[in-house]
PDB file of C-alpha atoms and ligand atoms in Angstrom:
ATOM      1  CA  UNK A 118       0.000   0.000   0.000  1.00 68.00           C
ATOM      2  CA  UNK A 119       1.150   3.317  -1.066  1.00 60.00           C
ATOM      3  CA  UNK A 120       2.021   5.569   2.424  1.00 58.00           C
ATOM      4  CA  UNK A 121       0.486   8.888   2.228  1.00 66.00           C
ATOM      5  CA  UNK A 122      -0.009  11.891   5.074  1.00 79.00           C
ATOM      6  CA  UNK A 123      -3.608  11.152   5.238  1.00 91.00           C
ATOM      7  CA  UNK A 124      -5.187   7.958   6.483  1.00 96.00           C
ATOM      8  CA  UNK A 125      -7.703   7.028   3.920  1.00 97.00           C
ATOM      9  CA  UNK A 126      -9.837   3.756   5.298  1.00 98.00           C
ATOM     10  CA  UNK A 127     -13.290   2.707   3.469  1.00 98.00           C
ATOM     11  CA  UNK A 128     -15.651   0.884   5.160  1.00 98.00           C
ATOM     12  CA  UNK A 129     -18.044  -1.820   3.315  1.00 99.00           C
ATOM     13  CA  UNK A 130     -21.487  -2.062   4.115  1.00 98.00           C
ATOM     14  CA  UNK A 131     -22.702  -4.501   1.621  1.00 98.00           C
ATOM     15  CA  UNK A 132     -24.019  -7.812   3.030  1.00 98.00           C
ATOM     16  CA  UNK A 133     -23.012 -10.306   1.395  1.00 98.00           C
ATOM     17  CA  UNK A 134     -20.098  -9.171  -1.333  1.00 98.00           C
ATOM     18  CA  UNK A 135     -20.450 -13.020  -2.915  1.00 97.00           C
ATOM     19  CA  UNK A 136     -23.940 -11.914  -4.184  1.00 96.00           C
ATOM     20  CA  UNK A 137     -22.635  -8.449  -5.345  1.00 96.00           C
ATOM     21  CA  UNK A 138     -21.997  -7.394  -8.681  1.00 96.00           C
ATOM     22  CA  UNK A 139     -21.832  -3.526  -8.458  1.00 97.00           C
ATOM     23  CA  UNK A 140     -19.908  -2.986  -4.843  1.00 98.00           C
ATOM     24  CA  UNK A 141     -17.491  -6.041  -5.444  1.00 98.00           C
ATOM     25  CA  UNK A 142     -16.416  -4.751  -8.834  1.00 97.00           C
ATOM     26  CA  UNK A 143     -15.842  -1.420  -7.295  1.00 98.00           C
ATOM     27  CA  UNK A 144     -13.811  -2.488  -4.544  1.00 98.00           C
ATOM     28  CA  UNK A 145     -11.742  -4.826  -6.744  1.00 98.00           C
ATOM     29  CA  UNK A 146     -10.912  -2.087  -8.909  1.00 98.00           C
ATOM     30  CA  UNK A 147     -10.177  -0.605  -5.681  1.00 98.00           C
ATOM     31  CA  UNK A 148      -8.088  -3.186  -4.056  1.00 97.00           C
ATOM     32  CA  UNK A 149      -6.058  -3.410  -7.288  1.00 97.00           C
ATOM     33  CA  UNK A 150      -4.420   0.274  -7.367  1.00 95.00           C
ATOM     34  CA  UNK A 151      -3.775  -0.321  -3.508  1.00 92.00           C
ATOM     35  CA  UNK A 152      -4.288   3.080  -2.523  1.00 92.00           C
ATOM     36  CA  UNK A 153      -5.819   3.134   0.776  1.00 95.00           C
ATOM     37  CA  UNK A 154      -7.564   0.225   3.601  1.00 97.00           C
ATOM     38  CA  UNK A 155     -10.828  -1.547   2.954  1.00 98.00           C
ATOM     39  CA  UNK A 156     -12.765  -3.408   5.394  1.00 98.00           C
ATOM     40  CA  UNK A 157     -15.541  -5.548   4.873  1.00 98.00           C
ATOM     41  CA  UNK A 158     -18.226  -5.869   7.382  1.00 98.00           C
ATOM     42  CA  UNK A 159     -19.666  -8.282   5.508  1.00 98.00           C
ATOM     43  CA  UNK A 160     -16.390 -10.875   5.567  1.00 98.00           C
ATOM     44  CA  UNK A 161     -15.110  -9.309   9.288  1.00 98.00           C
ATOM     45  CA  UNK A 162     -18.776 -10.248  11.110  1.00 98.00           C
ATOM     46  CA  UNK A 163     -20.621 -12.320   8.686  1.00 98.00           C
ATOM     47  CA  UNK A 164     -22.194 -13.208  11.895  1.00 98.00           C
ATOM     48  CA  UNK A 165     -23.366  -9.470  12.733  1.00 98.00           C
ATOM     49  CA  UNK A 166     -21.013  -9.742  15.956  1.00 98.00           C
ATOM     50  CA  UNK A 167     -19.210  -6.343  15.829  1.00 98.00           C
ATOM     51  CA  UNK A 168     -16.301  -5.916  17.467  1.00 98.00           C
ATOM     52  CA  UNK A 169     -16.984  -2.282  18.932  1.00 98.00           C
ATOM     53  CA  UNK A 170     -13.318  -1.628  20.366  1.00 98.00           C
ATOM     54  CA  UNK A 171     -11.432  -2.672  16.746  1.00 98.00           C
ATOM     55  CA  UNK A 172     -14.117  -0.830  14.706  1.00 98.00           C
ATOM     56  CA  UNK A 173     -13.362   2.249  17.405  1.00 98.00           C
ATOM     57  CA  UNK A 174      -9.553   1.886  16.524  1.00 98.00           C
ATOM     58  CA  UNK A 175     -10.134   1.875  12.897  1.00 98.00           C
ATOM     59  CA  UNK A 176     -11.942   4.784  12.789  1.00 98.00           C
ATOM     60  CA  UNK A 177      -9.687   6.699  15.300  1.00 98.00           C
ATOM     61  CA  UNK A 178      -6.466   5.967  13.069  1.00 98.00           C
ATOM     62  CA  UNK A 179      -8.374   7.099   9.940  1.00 98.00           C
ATOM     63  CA  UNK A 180      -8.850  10.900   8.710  1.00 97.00           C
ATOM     64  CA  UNK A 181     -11.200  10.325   5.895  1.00 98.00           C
ATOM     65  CA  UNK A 182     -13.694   7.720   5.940  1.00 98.00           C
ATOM     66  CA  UNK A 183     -15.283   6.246   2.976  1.00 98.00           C
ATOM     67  CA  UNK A 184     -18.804   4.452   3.660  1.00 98.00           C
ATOM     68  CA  UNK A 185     -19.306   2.123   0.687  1.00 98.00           C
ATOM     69  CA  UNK A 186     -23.105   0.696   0.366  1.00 98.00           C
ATOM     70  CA  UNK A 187     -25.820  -0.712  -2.217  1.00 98.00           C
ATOM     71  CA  UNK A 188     -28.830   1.728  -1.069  1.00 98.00           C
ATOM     72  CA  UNK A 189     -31.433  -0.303   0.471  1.00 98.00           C
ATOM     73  CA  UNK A 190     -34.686   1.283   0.855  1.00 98.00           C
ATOM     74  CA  UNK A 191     -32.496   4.288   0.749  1.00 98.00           C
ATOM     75  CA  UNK A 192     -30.711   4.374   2.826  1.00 98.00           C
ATOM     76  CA  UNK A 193     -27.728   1.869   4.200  1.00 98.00           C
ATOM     77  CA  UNK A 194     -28.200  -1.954   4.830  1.00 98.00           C
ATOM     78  CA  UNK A 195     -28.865  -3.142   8.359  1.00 98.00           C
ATOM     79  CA  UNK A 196     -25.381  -4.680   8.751  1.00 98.00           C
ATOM     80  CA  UNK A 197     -24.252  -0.854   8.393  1.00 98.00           C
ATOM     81  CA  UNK A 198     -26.971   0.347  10.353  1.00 98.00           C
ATOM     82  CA  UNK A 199     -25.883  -2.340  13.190  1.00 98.00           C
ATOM     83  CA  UNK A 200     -22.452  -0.683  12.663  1.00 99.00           C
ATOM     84  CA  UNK A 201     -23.450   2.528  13.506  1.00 98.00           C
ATOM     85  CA  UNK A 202     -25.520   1.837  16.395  1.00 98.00           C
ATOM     86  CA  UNK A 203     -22.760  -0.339  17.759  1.00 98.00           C
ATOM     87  CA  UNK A 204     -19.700   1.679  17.542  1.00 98.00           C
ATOM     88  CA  UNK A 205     -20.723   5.353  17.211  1.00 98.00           C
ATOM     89  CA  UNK A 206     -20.943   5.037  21.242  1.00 98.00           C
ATOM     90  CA  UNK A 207     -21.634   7.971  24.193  1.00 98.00           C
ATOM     91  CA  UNK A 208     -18.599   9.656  24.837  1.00 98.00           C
ATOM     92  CA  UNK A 209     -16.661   8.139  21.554  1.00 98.00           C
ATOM     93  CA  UNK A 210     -18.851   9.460  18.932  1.00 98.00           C
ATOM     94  CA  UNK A 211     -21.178  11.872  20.673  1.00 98.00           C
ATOM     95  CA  UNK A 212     -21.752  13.510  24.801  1.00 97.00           C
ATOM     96  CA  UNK A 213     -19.266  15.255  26.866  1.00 97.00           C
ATOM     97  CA  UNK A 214     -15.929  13.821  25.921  1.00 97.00           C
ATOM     98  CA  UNK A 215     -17.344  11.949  22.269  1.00 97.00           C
ATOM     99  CA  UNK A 216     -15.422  14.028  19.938  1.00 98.00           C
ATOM    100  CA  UNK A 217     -12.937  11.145  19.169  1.00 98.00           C
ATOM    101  CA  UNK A 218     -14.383  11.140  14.815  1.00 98.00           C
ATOM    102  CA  UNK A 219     -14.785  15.002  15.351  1.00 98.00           C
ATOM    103  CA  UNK A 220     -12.880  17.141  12.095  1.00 98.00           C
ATOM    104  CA  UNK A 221     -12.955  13.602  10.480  1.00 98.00           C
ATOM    105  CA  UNK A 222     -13.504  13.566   6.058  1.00 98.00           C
ATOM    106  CA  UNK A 223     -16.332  11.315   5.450  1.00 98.00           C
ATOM    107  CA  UNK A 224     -17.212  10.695   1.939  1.00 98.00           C
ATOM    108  CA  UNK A 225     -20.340   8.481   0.795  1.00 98.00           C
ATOM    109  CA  UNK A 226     -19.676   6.058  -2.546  1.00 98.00           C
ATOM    110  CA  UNK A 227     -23.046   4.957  -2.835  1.00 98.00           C
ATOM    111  CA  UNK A 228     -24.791   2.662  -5.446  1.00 98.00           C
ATOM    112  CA  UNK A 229     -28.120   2.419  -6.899  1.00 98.00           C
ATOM    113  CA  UNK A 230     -30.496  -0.121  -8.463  1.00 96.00           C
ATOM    114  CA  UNK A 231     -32.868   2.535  -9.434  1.00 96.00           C
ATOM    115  CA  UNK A 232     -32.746   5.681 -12.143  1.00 96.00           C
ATOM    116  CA  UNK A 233     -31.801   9.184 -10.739  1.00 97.00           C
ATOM    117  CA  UNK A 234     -35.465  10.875 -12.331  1.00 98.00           C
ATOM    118  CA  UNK A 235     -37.370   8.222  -9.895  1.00 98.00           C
ATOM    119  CA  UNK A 236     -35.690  10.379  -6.818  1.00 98.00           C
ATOM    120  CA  UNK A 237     -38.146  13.014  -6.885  1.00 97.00           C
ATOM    121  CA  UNK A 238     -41.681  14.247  -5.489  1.00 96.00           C
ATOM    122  CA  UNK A 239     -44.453  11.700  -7.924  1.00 96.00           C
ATOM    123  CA  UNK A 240     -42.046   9.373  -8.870  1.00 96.00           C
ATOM    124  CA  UNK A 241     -41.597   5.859  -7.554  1.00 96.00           C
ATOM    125  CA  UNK A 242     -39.009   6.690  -5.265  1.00 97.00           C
ATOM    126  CA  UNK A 243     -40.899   9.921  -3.763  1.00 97.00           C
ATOM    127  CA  UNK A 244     -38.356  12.020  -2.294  1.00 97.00           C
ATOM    128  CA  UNK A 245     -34.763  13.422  -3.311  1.00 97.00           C
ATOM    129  CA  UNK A 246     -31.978  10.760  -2.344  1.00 98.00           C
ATOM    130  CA  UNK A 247     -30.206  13.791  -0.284  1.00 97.00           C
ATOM    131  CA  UNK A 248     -33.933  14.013   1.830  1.00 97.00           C
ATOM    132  CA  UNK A 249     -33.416  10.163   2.363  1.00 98.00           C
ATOM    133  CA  UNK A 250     -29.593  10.202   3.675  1.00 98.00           C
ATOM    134  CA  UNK A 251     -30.036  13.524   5.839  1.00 96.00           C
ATOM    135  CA  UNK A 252     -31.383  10.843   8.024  1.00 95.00           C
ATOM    136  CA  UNK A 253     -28.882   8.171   7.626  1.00 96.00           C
ATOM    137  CA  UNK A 254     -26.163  10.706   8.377  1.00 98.00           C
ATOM    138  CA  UNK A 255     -27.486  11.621  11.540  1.00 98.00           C
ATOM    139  CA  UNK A 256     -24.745   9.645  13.530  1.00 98.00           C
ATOM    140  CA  UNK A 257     -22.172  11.289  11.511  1.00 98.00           C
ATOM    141  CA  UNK A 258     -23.912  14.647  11.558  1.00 98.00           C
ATOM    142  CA  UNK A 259     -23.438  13.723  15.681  1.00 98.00           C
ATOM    143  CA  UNK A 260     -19.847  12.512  15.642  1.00 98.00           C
ATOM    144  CA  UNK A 261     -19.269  16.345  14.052  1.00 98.00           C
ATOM    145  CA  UNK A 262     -17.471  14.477  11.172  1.00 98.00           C
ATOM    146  CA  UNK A 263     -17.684  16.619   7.897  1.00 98.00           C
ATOM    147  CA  UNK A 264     -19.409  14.880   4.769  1.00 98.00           C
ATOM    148  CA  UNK A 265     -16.923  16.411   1.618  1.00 97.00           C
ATOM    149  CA  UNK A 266     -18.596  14.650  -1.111  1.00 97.00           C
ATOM    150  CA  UNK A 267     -20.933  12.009  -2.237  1.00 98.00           C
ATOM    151  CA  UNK A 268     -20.075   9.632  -5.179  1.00 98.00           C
ATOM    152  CA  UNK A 269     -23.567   8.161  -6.637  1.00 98.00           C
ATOM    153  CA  UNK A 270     -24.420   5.394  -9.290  1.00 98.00           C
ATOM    154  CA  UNK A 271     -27.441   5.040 -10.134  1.00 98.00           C
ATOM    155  CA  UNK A 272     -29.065   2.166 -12.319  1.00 96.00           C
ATOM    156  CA  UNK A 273     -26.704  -0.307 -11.085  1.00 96.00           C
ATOM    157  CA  UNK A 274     -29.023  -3.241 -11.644  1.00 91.00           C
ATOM    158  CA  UNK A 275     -27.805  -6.309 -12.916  1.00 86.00           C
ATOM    159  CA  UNK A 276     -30.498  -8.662 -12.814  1.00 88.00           C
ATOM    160  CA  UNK A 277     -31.763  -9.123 -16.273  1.00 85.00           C
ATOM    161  CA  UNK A 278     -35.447 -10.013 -15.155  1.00 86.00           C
ATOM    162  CA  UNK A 279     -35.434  -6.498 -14.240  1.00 86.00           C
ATOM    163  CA  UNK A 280     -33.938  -4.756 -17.104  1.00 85.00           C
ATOM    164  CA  UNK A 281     -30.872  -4.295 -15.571  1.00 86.00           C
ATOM    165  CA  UNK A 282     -27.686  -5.711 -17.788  1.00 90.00           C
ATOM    166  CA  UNK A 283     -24.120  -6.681 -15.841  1.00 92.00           C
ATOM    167  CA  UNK A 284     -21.833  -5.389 -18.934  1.00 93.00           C
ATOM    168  CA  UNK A 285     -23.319  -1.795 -18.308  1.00 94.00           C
ATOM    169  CA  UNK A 286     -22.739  -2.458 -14.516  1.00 96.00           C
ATOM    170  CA  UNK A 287     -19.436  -2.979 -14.617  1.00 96.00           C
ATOM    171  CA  UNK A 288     -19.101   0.047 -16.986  1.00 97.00           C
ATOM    172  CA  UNK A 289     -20.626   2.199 -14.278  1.00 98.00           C
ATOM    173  CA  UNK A 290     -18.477   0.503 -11.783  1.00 98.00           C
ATOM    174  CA  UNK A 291     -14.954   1.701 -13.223  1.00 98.00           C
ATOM    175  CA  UNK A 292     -16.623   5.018 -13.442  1.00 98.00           C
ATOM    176  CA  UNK A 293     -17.469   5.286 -10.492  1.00 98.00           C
ATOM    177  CA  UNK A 294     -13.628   4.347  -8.732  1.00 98.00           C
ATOM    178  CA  UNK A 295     -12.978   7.254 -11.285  1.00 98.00           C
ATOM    179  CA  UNK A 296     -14.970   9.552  -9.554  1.00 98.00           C
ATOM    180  CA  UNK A 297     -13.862   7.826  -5.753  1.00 98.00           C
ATOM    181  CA  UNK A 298     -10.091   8.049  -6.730  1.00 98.00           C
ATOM    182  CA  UNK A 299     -10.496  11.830  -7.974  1.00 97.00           C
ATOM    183  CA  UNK A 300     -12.060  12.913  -5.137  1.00 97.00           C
ATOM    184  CA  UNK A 301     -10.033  11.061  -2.358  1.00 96.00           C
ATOM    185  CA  UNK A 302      -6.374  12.172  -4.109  1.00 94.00           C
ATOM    186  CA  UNK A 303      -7.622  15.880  -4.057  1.00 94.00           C
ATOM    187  CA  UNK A 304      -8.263  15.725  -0.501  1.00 92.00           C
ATOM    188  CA  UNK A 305      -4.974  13.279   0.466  1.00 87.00           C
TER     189      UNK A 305
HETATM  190  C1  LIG B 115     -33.403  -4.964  -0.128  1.00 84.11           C
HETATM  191  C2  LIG B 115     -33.049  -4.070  -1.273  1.00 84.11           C
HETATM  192  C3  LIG B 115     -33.522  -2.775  -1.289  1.00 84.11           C
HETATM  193  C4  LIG B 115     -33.181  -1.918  -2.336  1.00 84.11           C
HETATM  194  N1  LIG B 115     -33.648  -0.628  -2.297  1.00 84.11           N
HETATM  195  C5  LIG B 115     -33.245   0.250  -3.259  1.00 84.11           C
HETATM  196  C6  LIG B 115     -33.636   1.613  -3.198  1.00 84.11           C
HETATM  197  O1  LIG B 115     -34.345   2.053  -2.302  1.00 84.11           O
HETATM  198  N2  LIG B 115     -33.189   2.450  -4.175  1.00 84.11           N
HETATM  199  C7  LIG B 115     -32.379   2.021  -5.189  1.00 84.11           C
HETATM  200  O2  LIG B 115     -31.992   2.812  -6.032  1.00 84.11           O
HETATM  201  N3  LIG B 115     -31.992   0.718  -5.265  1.00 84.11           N
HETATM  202  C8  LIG B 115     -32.399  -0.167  -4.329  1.00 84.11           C
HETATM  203  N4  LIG B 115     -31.987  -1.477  -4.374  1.00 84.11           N
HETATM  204  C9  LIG B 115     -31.076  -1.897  -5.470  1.00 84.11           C
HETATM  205  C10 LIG B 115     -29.638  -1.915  -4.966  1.00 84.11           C
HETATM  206  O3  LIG B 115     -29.226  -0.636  -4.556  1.00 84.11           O
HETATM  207  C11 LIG B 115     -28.711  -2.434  -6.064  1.00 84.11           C
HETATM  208  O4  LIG B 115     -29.130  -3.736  -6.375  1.00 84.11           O
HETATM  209  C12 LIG B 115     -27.270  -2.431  -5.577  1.00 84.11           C
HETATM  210  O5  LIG B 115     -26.801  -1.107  -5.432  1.00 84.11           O
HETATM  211  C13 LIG B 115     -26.381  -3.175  -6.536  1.00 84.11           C
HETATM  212  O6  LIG B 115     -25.167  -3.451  -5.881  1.00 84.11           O
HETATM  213  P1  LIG B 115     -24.590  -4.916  -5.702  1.00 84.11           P
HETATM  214  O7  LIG B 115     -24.577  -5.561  -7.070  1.00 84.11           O
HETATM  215  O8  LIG B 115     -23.249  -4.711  -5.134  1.00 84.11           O
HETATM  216  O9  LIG B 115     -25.493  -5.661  -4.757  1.00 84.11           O
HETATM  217  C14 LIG B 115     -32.349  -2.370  -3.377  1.00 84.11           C
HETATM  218  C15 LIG B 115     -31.891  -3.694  -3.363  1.00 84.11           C
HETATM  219  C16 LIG B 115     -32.230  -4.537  -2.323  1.00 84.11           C
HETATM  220  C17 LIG B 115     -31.693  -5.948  -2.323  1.00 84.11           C
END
């Protein structure tokens, strides 16, 4: 791995990355240029046991955080919302002494199964996605950890009963580590 000032660390919320098309080519991609630490809930605690005290280190040593997930209902899936309730902790994350993430880069690399246009007030999906994550960020928002940037893919839907088509995934998928890389080497 490549040593740089700045502590980059992304965290994976997907699952079950043996099932995954989108996130596993993206962190693949990832893994192969080697440029920062990525941990995957999904391999670390396929048992949804979370080790509070090594997730707490992690995120300590780290200055910008990436939070990898599929949207589910949109917002994170319940193995990252277990993370969050686990580890962002009184007096680590939030209350009188809980400014340990505090200052902290957090950027989301989200993917999508669903079209941007169905985001929106009539549509199928009914809101904005940025209405939808205000709430999933609340922990973050808590932790006083600064959100620089979102990365977003939308129609990342493989499954051919549903339209969706895995060449065009994978497509998306480089693009999006495009974007990721971008973003994280202007900020490291
Ligand atoms: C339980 C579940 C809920 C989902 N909810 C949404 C959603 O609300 N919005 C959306 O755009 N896609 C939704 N999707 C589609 C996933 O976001 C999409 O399949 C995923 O990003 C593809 O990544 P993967 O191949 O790594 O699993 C959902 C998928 C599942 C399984």
């Amino acid at each position: 791995m490549k040593q740089s000032q700045c502590e980059v660390l992304l965290i994976s919320g997907h699952p079950d990355l043996s099932r995954s098309v989108a996130n596993i080519e993206i962190l693949k991609r990832l893994e192969a240029l080697d440029l920062f630490k990525i941990h995957r809930l999904d391999e670390v605690y396929p048992n949804y046991q979370i080790d509070v005290q090594v997730e707490q280190d992690l995120l300590t040593k780290a200055d910008v955080i990436v939070l990898q997930f599929p949207l589910y209902w949109s917002t994170y899936p319940a193995l990252m919302k277990l993370w969050f309730d686990e580890v962002f902790t009184y007096n680590f994350a939030f209350g009188p002494n809980g400014d340990k993430l505090k200052g902290k880069k957090v950027i989301l690399s989200i993917t999508c199964g669903a079209t941007e246009s169905s985001y929106q007030a009539g549509e199928f999906n009914f809101l904005p996605l940025e209405q939808y994550l205000q709430a999933a960020m609340h922990p973050v928002k808590a932790a006083q950890m600064e959100i620089v940037d979102t990365v977003i893919t939308f129609e990342m839907n493989s499954t051919p009963d549903e339209g969706g088509d895995q060449n065009t995934v994978m497509q998306l998928a480089q693009q999006h580590v495009e974007r990721l890389t971008h973003l994280i080497n202007q900020l490291t």
